[in-house]
Coordinates of C-alpha atoms in Angstrom, one line a residue:
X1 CA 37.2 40.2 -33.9
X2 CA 35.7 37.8 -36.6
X3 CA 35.0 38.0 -40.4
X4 CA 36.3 38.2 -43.8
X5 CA 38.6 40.0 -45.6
X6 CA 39.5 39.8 -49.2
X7 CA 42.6 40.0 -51.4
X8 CA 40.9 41.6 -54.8
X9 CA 43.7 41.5 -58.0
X10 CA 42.5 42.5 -61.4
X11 CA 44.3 40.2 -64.0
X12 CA 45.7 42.9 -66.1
X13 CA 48.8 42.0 -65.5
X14 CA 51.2 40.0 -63.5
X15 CA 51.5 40.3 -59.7
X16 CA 54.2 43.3 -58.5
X17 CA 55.3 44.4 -55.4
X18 CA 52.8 47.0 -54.5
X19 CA 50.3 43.4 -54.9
X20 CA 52.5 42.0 -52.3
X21 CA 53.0 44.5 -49.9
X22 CA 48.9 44.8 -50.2
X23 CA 49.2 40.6 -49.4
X24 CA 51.2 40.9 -46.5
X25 CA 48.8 43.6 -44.6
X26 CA 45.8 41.3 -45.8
X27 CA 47.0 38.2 -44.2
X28 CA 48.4 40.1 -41.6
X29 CA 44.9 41.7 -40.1
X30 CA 43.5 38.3 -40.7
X31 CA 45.7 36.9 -38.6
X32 CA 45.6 39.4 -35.8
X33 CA 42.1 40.0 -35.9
X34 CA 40.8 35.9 -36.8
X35 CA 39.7 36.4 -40.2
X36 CA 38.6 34.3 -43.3
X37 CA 40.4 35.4 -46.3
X38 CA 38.5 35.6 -49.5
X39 CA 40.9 35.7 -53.0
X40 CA 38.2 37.8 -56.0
X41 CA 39.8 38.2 -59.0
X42 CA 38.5 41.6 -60.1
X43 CA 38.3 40.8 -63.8
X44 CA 35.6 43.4 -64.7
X45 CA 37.3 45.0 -67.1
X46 CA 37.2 42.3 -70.1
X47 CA 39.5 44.4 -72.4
X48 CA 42.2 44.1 -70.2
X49 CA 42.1 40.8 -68.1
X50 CA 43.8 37.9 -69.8
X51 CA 43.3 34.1 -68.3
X52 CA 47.3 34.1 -68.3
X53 CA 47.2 36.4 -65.4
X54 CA 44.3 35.3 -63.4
X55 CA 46.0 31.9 -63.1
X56 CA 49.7 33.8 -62.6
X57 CA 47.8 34.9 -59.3
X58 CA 46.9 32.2 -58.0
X59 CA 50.5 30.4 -58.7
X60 CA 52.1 33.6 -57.6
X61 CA 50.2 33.2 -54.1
X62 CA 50.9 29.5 -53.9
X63 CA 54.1 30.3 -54.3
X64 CA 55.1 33.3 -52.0
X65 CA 52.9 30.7 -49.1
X66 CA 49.6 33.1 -49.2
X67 CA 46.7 30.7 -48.9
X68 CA 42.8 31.3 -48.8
X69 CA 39.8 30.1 -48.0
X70 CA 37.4 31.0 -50.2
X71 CA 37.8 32.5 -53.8
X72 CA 35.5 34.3 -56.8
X73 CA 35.7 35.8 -60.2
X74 CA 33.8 38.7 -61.0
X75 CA 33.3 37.6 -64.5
X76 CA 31.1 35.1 -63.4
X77 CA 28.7 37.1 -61.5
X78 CA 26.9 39.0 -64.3
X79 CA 23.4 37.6 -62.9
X80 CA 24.0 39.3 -58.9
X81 CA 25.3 42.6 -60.7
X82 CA 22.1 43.0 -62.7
X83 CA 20.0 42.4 -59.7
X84 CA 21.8 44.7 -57.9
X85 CA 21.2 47.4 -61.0
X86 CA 17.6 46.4 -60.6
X87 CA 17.6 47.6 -57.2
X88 CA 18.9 50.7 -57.9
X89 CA 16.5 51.0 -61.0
X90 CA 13.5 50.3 -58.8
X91 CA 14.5 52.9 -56.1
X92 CA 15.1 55.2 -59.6
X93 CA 18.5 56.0 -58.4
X94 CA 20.4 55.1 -61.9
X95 CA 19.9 56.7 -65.2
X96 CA 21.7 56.9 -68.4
X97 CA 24.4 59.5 -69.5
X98 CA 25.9 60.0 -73.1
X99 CA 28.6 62.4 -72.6
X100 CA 32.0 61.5 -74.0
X101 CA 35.4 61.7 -72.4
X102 CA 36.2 64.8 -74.3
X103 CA 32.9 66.2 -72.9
X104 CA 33.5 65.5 -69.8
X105 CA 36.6 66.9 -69.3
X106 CA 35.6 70.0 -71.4
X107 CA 32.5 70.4 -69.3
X108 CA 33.2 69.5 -65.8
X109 CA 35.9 70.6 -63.3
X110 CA 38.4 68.7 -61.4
X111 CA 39.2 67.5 -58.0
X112 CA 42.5 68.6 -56.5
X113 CA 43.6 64.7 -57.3
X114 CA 42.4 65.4 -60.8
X115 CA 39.3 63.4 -60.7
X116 CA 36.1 65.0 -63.0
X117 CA 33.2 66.3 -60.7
X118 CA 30.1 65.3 -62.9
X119 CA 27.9 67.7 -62.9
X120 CA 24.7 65.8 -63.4
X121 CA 24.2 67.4 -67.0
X122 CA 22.6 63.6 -68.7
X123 CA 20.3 63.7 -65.2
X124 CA 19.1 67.2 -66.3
X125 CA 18.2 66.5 -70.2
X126 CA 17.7 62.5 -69.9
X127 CA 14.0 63.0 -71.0
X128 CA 14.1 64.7 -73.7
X129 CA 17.3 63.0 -74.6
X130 CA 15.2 59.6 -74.8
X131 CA 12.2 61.1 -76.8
X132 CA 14.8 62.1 -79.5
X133 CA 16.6 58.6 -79.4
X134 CA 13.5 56.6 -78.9
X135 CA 15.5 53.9 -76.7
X136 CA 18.2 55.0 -74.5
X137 CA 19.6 51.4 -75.6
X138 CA 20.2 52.6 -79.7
X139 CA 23.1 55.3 -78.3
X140 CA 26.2 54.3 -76.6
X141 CA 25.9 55.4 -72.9
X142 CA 27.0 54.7 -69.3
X143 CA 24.8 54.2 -66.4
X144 CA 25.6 56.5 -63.5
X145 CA 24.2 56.1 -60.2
X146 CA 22.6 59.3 -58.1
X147 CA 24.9 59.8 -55.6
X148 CA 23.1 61.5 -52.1
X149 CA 24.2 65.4 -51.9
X150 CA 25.4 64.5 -47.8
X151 CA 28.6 64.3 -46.1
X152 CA 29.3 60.5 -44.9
X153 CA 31.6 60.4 -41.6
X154 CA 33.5 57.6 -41.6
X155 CA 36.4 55.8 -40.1
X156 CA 40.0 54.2 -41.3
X157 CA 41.8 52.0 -38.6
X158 CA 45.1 54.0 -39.2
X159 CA 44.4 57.5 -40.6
X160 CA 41.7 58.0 -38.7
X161 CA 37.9 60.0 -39.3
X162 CA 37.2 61.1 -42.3
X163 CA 33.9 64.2 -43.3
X164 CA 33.5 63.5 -47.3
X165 CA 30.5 63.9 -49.3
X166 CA 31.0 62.3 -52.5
X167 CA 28.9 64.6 -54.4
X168 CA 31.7 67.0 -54.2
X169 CA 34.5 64.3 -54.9
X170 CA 32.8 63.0 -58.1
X171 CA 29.4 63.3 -58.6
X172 CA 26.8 60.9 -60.0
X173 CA 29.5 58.2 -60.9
X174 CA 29.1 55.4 -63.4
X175 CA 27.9 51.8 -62.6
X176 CA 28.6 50.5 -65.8
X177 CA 30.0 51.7 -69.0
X178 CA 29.7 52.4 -72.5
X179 CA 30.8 49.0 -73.2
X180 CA 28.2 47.4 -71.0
X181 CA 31.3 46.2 -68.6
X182 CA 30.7 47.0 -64.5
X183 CA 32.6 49.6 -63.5
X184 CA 35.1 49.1 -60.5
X185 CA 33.2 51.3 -57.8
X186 CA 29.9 49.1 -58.9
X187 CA 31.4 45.7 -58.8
X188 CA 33.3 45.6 -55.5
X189 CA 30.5 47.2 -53.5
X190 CA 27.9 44.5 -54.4
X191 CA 30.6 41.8 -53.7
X192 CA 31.6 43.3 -50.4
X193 CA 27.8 43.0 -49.7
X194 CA 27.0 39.1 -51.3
X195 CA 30.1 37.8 -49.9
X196 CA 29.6 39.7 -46.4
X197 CA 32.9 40.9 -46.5
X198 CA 33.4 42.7 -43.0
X199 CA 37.3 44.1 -42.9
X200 CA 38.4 46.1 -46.0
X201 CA 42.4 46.3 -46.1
X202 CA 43.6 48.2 -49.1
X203 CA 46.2 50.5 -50.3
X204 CA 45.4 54.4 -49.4
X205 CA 45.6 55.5 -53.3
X206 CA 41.6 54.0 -52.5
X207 CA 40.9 55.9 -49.7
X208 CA 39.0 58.7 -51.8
X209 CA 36.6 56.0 -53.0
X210 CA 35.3 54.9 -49.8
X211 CA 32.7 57.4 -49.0
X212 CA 31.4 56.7 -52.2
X213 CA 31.5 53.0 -51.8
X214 CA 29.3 53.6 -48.1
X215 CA 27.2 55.8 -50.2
X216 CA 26.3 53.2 -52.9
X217 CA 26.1 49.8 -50.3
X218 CA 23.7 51.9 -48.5
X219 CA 21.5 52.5 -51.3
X220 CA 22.2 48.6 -51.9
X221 CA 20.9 48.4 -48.2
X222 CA 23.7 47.0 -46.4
X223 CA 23.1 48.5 -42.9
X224 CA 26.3 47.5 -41.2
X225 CA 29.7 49.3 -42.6
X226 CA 32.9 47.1 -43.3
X227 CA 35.8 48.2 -41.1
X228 CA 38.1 49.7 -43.4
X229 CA 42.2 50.3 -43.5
X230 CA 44.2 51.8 -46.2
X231 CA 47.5 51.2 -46.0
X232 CA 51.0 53.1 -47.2
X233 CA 52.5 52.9 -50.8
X234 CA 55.8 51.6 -51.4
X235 CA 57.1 55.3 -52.1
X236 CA 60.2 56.9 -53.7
X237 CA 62.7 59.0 -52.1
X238 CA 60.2 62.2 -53.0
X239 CA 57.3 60.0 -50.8
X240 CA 55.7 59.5 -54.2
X241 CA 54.1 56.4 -55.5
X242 CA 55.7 54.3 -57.5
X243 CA 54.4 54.5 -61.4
X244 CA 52.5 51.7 -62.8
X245 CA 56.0 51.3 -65.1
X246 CA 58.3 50.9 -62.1
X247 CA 56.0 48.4 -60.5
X248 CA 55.7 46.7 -64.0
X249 CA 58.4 44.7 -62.8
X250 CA 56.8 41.2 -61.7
X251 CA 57.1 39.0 -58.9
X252 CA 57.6 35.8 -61.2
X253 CA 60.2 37.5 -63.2
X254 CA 61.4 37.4 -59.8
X255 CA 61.2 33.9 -59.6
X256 CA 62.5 33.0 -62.8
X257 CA 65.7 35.0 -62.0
X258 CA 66.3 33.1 -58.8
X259 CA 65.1 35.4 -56.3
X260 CA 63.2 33.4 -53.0
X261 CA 59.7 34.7 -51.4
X262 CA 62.1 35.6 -48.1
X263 CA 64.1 37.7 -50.3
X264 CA 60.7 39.9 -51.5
X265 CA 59.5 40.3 -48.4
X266 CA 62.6 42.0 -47.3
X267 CA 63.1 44.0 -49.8
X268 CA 59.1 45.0 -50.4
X269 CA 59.1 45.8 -46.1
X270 CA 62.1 48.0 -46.8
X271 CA 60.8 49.8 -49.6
X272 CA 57.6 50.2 -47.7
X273 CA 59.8 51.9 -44.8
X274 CA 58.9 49.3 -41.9
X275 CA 62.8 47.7 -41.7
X276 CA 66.0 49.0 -41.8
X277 CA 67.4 46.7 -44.3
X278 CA 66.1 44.4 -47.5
X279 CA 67.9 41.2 -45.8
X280 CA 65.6 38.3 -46.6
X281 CA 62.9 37.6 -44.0
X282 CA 60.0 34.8 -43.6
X283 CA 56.4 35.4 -44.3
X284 CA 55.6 35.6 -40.6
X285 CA 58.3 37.8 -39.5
X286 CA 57.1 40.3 -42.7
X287 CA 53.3 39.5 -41.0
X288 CA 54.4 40.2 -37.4
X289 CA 56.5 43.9 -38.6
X290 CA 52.8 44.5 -40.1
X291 CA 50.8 43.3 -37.4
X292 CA 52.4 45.7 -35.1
X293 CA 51.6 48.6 -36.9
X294 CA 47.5 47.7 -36.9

């Protein structure tokens, strides 16, 4: 194999062990399957990213002996996003929707993971809604994009074929907010397509946003599919992930209390259930334990 894969961070906060287990499968495929590694810092969330952390990542990498070829900042890539929205708008496949959160969840079910099925109730009333407004832009409002009513078949390298139509799983989901920011699902796909990334390696809490992701690269018109993998959670003795608070616990706070990169690798490839023991370990041992199981 050839291509890229990409290590994708949002800077709301410092880097934890679920970040580093996610590291070590990254560099792992890229090794086994001769890939360029591109770093994005996924700051697309404004009210949360803080330059403190964006640079933490990169010294946090440095430091654990991840390096990469190539790197990007979704902050400064307004300009591709809005052509991308233009393509969408020109193929009429976005349109504006004013609900609130408490409507939402008052007027829409839930998936079985808890997620809010939209319903399409803005795509239903959007004309008349504007005609009362005057200007869809003088009321606060998300853009969501039209998701195709299909099932998509695709493929995971570990958990294997997957039937999912995402009109089920979500519905017409946004593209950008109330806030004017890009929403996730919106942001990576159009970076996945302008920086031809080919390999997607990720954690399997993501796995129910692929189908959606094919869905909206599609309309984006990339023809050719990344290969994706979603790998396990570090998990509790109940196989549950970890909460965001017990993973609050950061890798440099690691650092700063003495602890050595070969020290976290053993004790993140124990937690993750791939050796028997947390003794300390070197990157390329903690690489080749991974690379076996891809």
């Amino acid at each position: 194999m050839s291509g890229k894969i990409r290590f994708a961070p949002s800077p709301t906060g410092y880097l934890h062990e679920g970040h580093l287990l996610s590291a070590l499968y990254v560099w792992a495929a890229a090794k086994k399957w001769n890939l360029k590694i591109h770093l994005r810092i996924e700051d697309h969330d404004q009210s949360r990213a803080r330059p403190a952390y964006i640079e933490g990542i990169r010294e946090d990498l440095a430091w654990l002996g991840f390096h990469y070829d190539s790197e990007s900042i979704q902050s400064a890539r307004n300009e591709i996003y809005k052509a991308a929205l233009q393509k969408l708008e020109e193929k009429s496949l976005v349109y504006p929707c004013y609900c609130s959160r408490k409507q939402l969840l008052a007027e829409n079910p839930q998936s079985e993971t808890g997620e809010i099925v939209y319903q399409g109730k803005c795509f239903n009333v959007v004309g008349s809604r504007k005609s009362e407004v005057g200007s869809i832009d003088t009321v606060p409002h998300n853009l969501r994009f039209i998701v195709p009513d299909k099932f998509i078949d695709w493929h995971d390298l570990r958990l294997g074929d997957f039937h999912e139509n995402p009109k089920l799983q979500c519905g017409d989901f946004p593209i950008r907010d109330r806030d004017n920011q890009w929403t996730y699902q919106f942001a990576v796909c159009v970076d996945d397509i302008d920086e031809n990334i080919t390999h997607i390696v990720r954690g399997e809490d993501i796995r129910n946003s692929t189908a959606r992701q094919i869905a909206l690269m599609e309309a984006l018109g990339r023809t050719e599919r990344p290969i994706y993998l979603h790998h396990p959670l570090i998990v509790d003795e109940n196989n549950k992930k970890l909460s965001k608070r017990e993973l609050a616990h950061s890798l440099r706070q690691d650092k700063e209390a003495g602890i050595t990169p070969e020290m976290l690798f053993g004790r993140v490839c124990y937690k993750a259930r791939m050796t028997e023991s947390d003794k300390p370990i070197t990157l390329v041992d903690a690489m080749s334990i991974i690379m076996e199981r891809l």
